XYZ file of C-alpha atoms in Angstrom:
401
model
C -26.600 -72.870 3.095
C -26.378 -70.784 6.280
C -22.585 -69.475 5.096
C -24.561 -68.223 2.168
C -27.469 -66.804 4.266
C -25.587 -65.274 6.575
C -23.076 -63.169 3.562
C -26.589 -62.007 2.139
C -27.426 -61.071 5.826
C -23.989 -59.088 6.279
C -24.279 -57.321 2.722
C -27.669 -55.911 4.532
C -25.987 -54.983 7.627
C -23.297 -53.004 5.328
C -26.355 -51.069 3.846
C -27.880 -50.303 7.212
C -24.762 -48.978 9.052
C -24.408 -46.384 5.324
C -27.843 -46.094 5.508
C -27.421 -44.533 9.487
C -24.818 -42.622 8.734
C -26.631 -40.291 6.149
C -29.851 -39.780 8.468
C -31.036 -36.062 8.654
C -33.077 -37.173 11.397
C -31.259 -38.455 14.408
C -33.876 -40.210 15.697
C -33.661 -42.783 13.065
C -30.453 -43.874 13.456
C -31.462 -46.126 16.330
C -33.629 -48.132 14.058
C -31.248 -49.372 11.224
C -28.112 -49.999 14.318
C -30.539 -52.253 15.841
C -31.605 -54.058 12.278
C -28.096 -54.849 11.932
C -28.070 -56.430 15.141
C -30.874 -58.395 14.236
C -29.056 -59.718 11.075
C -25.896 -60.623 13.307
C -28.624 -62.824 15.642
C -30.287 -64.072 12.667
C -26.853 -65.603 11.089
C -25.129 -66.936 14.014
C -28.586 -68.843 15.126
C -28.363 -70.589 11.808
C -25.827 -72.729 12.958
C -26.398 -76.283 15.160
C -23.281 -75.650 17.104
C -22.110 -72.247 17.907
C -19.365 -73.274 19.899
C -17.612 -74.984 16.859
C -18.197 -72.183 14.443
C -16.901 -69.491 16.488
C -13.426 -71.614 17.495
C -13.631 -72.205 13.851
C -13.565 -67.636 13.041
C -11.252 -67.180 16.280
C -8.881 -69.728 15.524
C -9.421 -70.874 19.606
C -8.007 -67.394 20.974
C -11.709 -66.444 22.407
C -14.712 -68.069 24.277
C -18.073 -67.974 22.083
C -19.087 -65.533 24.409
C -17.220 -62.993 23.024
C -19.469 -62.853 19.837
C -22.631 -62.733 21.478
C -24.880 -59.994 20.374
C -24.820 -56.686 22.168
C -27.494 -53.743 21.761
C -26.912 -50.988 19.553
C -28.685 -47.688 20.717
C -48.120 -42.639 -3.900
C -47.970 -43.458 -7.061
C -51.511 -44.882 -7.506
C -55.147 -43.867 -5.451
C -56.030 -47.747 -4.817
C -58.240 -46.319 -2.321
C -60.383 -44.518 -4.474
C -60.855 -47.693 -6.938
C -59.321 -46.207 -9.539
C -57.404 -47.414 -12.270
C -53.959 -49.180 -11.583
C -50.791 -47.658 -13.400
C -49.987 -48.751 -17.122
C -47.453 -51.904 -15.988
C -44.324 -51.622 -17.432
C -44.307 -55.252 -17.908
C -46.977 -58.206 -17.934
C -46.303 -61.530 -17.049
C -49.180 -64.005 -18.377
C -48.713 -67.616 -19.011
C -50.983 -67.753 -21.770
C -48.129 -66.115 -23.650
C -50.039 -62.559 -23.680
C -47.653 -60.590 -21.622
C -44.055 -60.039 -22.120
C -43.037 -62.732 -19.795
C -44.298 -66.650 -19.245
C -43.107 -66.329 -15.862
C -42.321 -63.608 -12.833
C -38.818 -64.589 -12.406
C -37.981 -63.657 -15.905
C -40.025 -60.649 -15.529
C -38.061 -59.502 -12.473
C -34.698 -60.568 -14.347
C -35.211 -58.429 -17.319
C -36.688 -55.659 -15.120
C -32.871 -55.394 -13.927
C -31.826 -54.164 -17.292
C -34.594 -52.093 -18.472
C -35.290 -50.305 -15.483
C -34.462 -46.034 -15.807
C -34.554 -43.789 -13.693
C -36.241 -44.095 -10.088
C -39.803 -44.194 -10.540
C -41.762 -47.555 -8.962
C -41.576 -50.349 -11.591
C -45.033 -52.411 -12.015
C -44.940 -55.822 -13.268
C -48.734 -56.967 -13.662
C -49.180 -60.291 -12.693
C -52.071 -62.265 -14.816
C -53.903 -64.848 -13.340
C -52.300 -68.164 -12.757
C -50.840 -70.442 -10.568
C -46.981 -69.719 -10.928
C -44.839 -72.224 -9.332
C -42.237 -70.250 -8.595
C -39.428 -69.132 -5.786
C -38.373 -65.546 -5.624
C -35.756 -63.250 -4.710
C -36.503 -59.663 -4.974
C -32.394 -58.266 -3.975
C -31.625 -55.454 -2.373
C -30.707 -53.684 -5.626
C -34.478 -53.858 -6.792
C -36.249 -50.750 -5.201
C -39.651 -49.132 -5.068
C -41.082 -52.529 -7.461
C -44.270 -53.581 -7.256
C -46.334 -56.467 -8.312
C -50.242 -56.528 -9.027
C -51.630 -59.548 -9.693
C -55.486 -60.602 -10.146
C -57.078 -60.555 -6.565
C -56.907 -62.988 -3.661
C -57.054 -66.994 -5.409
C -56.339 -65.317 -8.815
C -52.585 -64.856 -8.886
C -51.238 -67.117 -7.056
C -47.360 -67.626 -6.332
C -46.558 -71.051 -4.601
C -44.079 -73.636 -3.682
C -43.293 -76.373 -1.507
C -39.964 -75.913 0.526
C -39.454 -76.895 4.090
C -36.895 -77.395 6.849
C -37.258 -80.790 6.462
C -35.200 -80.443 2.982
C -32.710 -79.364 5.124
C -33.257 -75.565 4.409
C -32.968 -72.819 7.366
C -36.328 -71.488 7.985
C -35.395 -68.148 5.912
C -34.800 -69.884 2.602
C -38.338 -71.760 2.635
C -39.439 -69.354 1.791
C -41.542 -69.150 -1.838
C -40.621 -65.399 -2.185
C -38.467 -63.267 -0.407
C -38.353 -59.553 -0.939
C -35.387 -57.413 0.256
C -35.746 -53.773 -1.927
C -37.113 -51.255 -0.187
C -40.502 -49.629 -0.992
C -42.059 -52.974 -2.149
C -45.486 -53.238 -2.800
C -47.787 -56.411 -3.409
C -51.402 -56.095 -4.452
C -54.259 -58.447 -5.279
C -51.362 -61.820 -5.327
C -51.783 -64.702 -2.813
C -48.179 -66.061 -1.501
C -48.073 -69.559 -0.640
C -46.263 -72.195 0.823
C -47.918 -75.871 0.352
C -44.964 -77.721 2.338
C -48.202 -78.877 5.168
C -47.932 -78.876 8.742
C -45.943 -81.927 8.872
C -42.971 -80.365 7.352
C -42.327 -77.691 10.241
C -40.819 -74.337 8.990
C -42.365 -73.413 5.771
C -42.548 -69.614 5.042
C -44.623 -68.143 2.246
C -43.510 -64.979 2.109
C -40.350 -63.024 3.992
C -40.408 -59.618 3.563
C -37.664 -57.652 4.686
C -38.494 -54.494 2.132
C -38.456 -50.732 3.939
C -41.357 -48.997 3.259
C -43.359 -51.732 2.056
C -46.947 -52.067 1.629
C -49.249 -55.515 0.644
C -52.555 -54.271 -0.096
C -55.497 -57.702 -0.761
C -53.039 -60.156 -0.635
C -53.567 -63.631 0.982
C -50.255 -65.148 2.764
C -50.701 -69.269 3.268
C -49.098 -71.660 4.917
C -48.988 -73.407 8.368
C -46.200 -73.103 10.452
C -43.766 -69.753 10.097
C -45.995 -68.874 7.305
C -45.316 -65.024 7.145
C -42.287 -63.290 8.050
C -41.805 -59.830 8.802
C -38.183 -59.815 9.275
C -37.033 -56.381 10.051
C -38.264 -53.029 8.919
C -41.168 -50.490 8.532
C -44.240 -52.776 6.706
C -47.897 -52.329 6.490
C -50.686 -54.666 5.352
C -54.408 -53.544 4.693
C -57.174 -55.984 4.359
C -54.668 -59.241 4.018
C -55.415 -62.901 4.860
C -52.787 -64.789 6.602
C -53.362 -68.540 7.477
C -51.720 -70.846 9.621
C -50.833 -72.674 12.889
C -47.523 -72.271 14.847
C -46.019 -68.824 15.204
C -47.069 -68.066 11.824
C -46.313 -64.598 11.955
C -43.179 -64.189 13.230
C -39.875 -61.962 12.828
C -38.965 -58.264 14.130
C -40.229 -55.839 11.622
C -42.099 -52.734 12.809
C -45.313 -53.775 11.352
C -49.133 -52.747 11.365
C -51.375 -55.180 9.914
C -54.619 -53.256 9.535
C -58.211 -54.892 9.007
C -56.640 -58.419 7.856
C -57.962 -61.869 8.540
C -56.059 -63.904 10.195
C -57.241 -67.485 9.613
C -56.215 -70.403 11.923
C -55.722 -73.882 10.549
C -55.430 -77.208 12.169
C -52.142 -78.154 13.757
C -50.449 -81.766 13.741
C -51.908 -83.314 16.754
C -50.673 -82.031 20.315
C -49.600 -78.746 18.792
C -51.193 -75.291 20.023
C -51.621 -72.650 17.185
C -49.639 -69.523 18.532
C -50.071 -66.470 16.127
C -47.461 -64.423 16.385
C -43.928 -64.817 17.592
C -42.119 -61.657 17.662
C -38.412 -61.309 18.099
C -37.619 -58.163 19.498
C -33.936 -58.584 20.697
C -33.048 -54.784 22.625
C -35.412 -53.157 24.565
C -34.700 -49.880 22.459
C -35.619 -51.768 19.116
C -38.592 -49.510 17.749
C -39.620 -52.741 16.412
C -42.809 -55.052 17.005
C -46.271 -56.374 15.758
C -49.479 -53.822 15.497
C -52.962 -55.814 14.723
C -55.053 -53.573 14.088
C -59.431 -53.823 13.521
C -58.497 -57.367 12.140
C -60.259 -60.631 12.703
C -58.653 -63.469 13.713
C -61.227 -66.812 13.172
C -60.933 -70.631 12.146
C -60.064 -70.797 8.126
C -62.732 -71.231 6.046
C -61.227 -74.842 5.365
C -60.081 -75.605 8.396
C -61.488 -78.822 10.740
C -60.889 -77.080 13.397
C -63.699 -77.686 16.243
C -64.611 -75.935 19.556
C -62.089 -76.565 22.057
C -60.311 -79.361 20.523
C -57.288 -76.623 19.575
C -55.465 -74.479 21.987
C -54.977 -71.322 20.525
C -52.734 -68.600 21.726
C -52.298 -64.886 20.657
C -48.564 -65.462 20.529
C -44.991 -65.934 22.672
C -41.976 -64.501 22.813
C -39.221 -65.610 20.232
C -36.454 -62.980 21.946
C -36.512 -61.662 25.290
C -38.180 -58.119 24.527
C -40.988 -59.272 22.569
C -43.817 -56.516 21.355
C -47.087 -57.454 20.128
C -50.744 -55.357 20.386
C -53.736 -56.273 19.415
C -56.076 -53.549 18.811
C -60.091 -53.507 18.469
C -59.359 -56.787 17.148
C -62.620 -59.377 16.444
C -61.497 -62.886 18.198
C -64.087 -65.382 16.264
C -62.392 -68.197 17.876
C -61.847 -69.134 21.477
C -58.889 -67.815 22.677
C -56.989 -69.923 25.699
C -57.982 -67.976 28.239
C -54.303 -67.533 29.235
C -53.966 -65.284 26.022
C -50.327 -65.991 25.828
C -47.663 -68.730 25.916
C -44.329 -69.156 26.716
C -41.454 -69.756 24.356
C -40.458 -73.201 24.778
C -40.662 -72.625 28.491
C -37.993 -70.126 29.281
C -39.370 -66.359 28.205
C -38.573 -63.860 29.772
C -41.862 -62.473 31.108
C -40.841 -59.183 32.476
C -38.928 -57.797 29.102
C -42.205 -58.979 26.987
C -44.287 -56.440 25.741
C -47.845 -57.742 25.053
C -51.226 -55.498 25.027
C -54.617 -55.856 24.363
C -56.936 -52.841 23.512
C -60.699 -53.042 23.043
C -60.824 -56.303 21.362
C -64.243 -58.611 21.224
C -65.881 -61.391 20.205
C -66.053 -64.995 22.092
C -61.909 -65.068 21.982
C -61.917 -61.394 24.047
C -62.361 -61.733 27.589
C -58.722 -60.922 29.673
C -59.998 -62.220 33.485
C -57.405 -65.401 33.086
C -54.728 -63.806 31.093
C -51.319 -64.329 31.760
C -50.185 -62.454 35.352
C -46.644 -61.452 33.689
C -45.441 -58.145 34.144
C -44.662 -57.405 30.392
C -48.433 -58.013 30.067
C -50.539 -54.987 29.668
C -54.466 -53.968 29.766
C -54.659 -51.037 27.873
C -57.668 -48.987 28.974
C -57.226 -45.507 27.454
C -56.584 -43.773 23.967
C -53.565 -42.089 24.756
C -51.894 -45.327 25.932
C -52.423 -46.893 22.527
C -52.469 -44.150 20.154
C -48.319 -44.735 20.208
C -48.919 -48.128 17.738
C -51.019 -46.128 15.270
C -49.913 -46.151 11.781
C -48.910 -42.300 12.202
C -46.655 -43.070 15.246
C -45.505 -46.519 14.810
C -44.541 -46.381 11.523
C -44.444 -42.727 10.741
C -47.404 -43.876 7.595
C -47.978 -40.529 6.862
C -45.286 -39.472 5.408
C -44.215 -42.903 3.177
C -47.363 -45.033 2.564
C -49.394 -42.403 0.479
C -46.973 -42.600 -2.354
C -47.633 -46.722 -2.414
C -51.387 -45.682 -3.124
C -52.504 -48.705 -0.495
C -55.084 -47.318 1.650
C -54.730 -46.400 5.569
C -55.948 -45.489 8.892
C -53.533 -43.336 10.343
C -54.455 -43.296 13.972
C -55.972 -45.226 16.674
């Protein structure tokens, strides 16, 4: 399984280094080297032992160091309530759509795509037990569904199957300009099962508009590239929004459930791997709180706003409402050997009982923003350059900060 994970990863890398090459703007070029990078990291961590692998590819004629990674330097007005596009196909499984199911839907959609225009596959209401793969080849598609609880796209898949973390996951979108609205992704593996991902999203230029992502641990992953979310739910316990996208999730609510017992629920757990990455984790005017079915009581949880999965880790939380106590620490450590001076963390403006920074962490990659013009760099405009991609996807935004 990771031989196969790791050719998908390296057909992505081939489309990222093409991908540089034709940039008008130079500045971009930076941010699809380091993705590739990222992909390199990702496959050669999907191995137990390294050292046997790489003695294995080198036939014994170089140390495993050798191979260590080095740094590389809308359509619709959803907004406005109005009507969403005529689909092109309808997936029901009452039998009144064209399809019983969305993987037929996104199989046929293959063949009867033309042209370049976005391709909408309404989603009916349903619970569709289902695992997806939207490939590289399938651009600018989009799925609607019913709302939040309504359509509803689930499995059960773990690491304790004996999957890597990346194929647990119940769908897994790799087309650019992806867009997701009104569909909950789900993952109902529990948190004894460890790894359990609802949805990975590696998409450019991708948008989820009112969608709920649930799961416990590793629930949602933002694996690389520009994403946005607007008013989303995510849900779960241990670094259960992880990966190194370049992401802005924008007034979400981000539930925390109850952990297996001597667990702390970390939120995020970012894996910036080059200090030039342009990559990182934007929460924006979201509200993080205890699910709505959680048992979660008062103190009885620690609860952390994330740690570092990679040495340069980025994460900002901005006029964020903490509804839950927050360890006063703010932060954790990854397994007890982060490296705290690479880290970038920041807090800006945030309240609620879960706000107050007088015990945070003393690290010097931790930051106290106090003005506007220190933040207003992880707006949508800046961060993600929004303006000039996400009004075509129709999801609404806040451009700045």
């Amino acid at each position: 399984m990771a031989w196969i994970d790791c050719l998908e990863l390296y057909k992505d890398v081939m489309d990222h280094l093409n991908t540089s090459t034709n940039q008008t703007n130079p500045s971009h070029s930076p941010k699809w080297i380091i993705t590739t990078v990222f992909n390199h990291q990702k496959c050669i961590n999907s191995f137990k032992n390294l050292n046997l692998i790489v003695d294995l590819l080198v036939g014994n004629n170089s140390p495993a160091s050798k191979l260590s990674t080095t740094s590389g330097r809308g359509l619709i007005q959803l907004a406005k309530g109005e009507a969403t596009p005529q689909a092109n196909m309808v997936v029901a499984q009452d039998g009144s759509g064209n399809f019983n199911t969305i993987t037929e839907a996104i199989k046929a959609s293959e063949k009867q795509r033309v042209g370049s225009h976005r391709f909408v596959i309404y989603v009916k209401a349903g619970i569709y037990e289902e695992k997806l793969v939207i490939k590289q080849s399938m651009t600018d598609l989009m799925l609607i569904g019913d709302g939040i609880d309504a359509t509803i796209i689930t499995s059960g898949k773990s690491s304790i199957e004996g999957l890597i973390t990346f194929n647990t996951a119940t769908v897994q979108v790799f087309g650019s300009g992806f867009v997701a609205v009104g569909i909950t992704f789900e993952n109902t593996a529990g948190p004894a099962k460890g790894q359990a991902v609802a949805l990975l999203s590696a998409s450019n230029l991708s948008a989820y508009y009112k969608c709920s992502f649930k799961g416990y641990q590793d629930t949602l992953c933002l694996f690389q590239n520009q994403q946005f979310y607007r008013e989303c739910d995510i849900y779960g316990t241990v670094d259960f929004i992880f990966g190194d996208a370049a992401a802005v999730l924008q007034n979400c609510n981000i539930y925390i459930r109850t952990p297996l017992p001597g667990q702390e629920n970390t939120i995020t757990a970012q894996g910036r791997i080059d200090p030039a990455s342009n990559t990182g984790f934007v929460i924006e005017n979201s509200r993080v709180a205890p699910a709505p079915d959680t048992t979660l009581t008062a103190g009885s949880v620690m609860t952390f706003l994330g740690r570092p999965w990679r040495d340069y880790a980025r994460v900002v939380y901005v006029k964020c409402f903490f509804d839950i106590m927050i360890d006063p620490a703010g932060w954790l450590p990854y397994k007890g050997n982060s490296a705290f001076e690479k880290v970038y963390y920041a807090e800006y403006m945030n309240y609620g009982k879960g706000a107050g920074t007088a015990g945070r962490v003393t690290w010097p990659g931790y930051h106290f923003l106090t003005t506007g013009e220190e933040v207003e760099k992880f707006s949508v405009s800046r961060f993600l350059f929004g303006e000039s991609w996400i009004p075509q996807t129709g999801v609404p935004f806040n451009s700045g900060l």
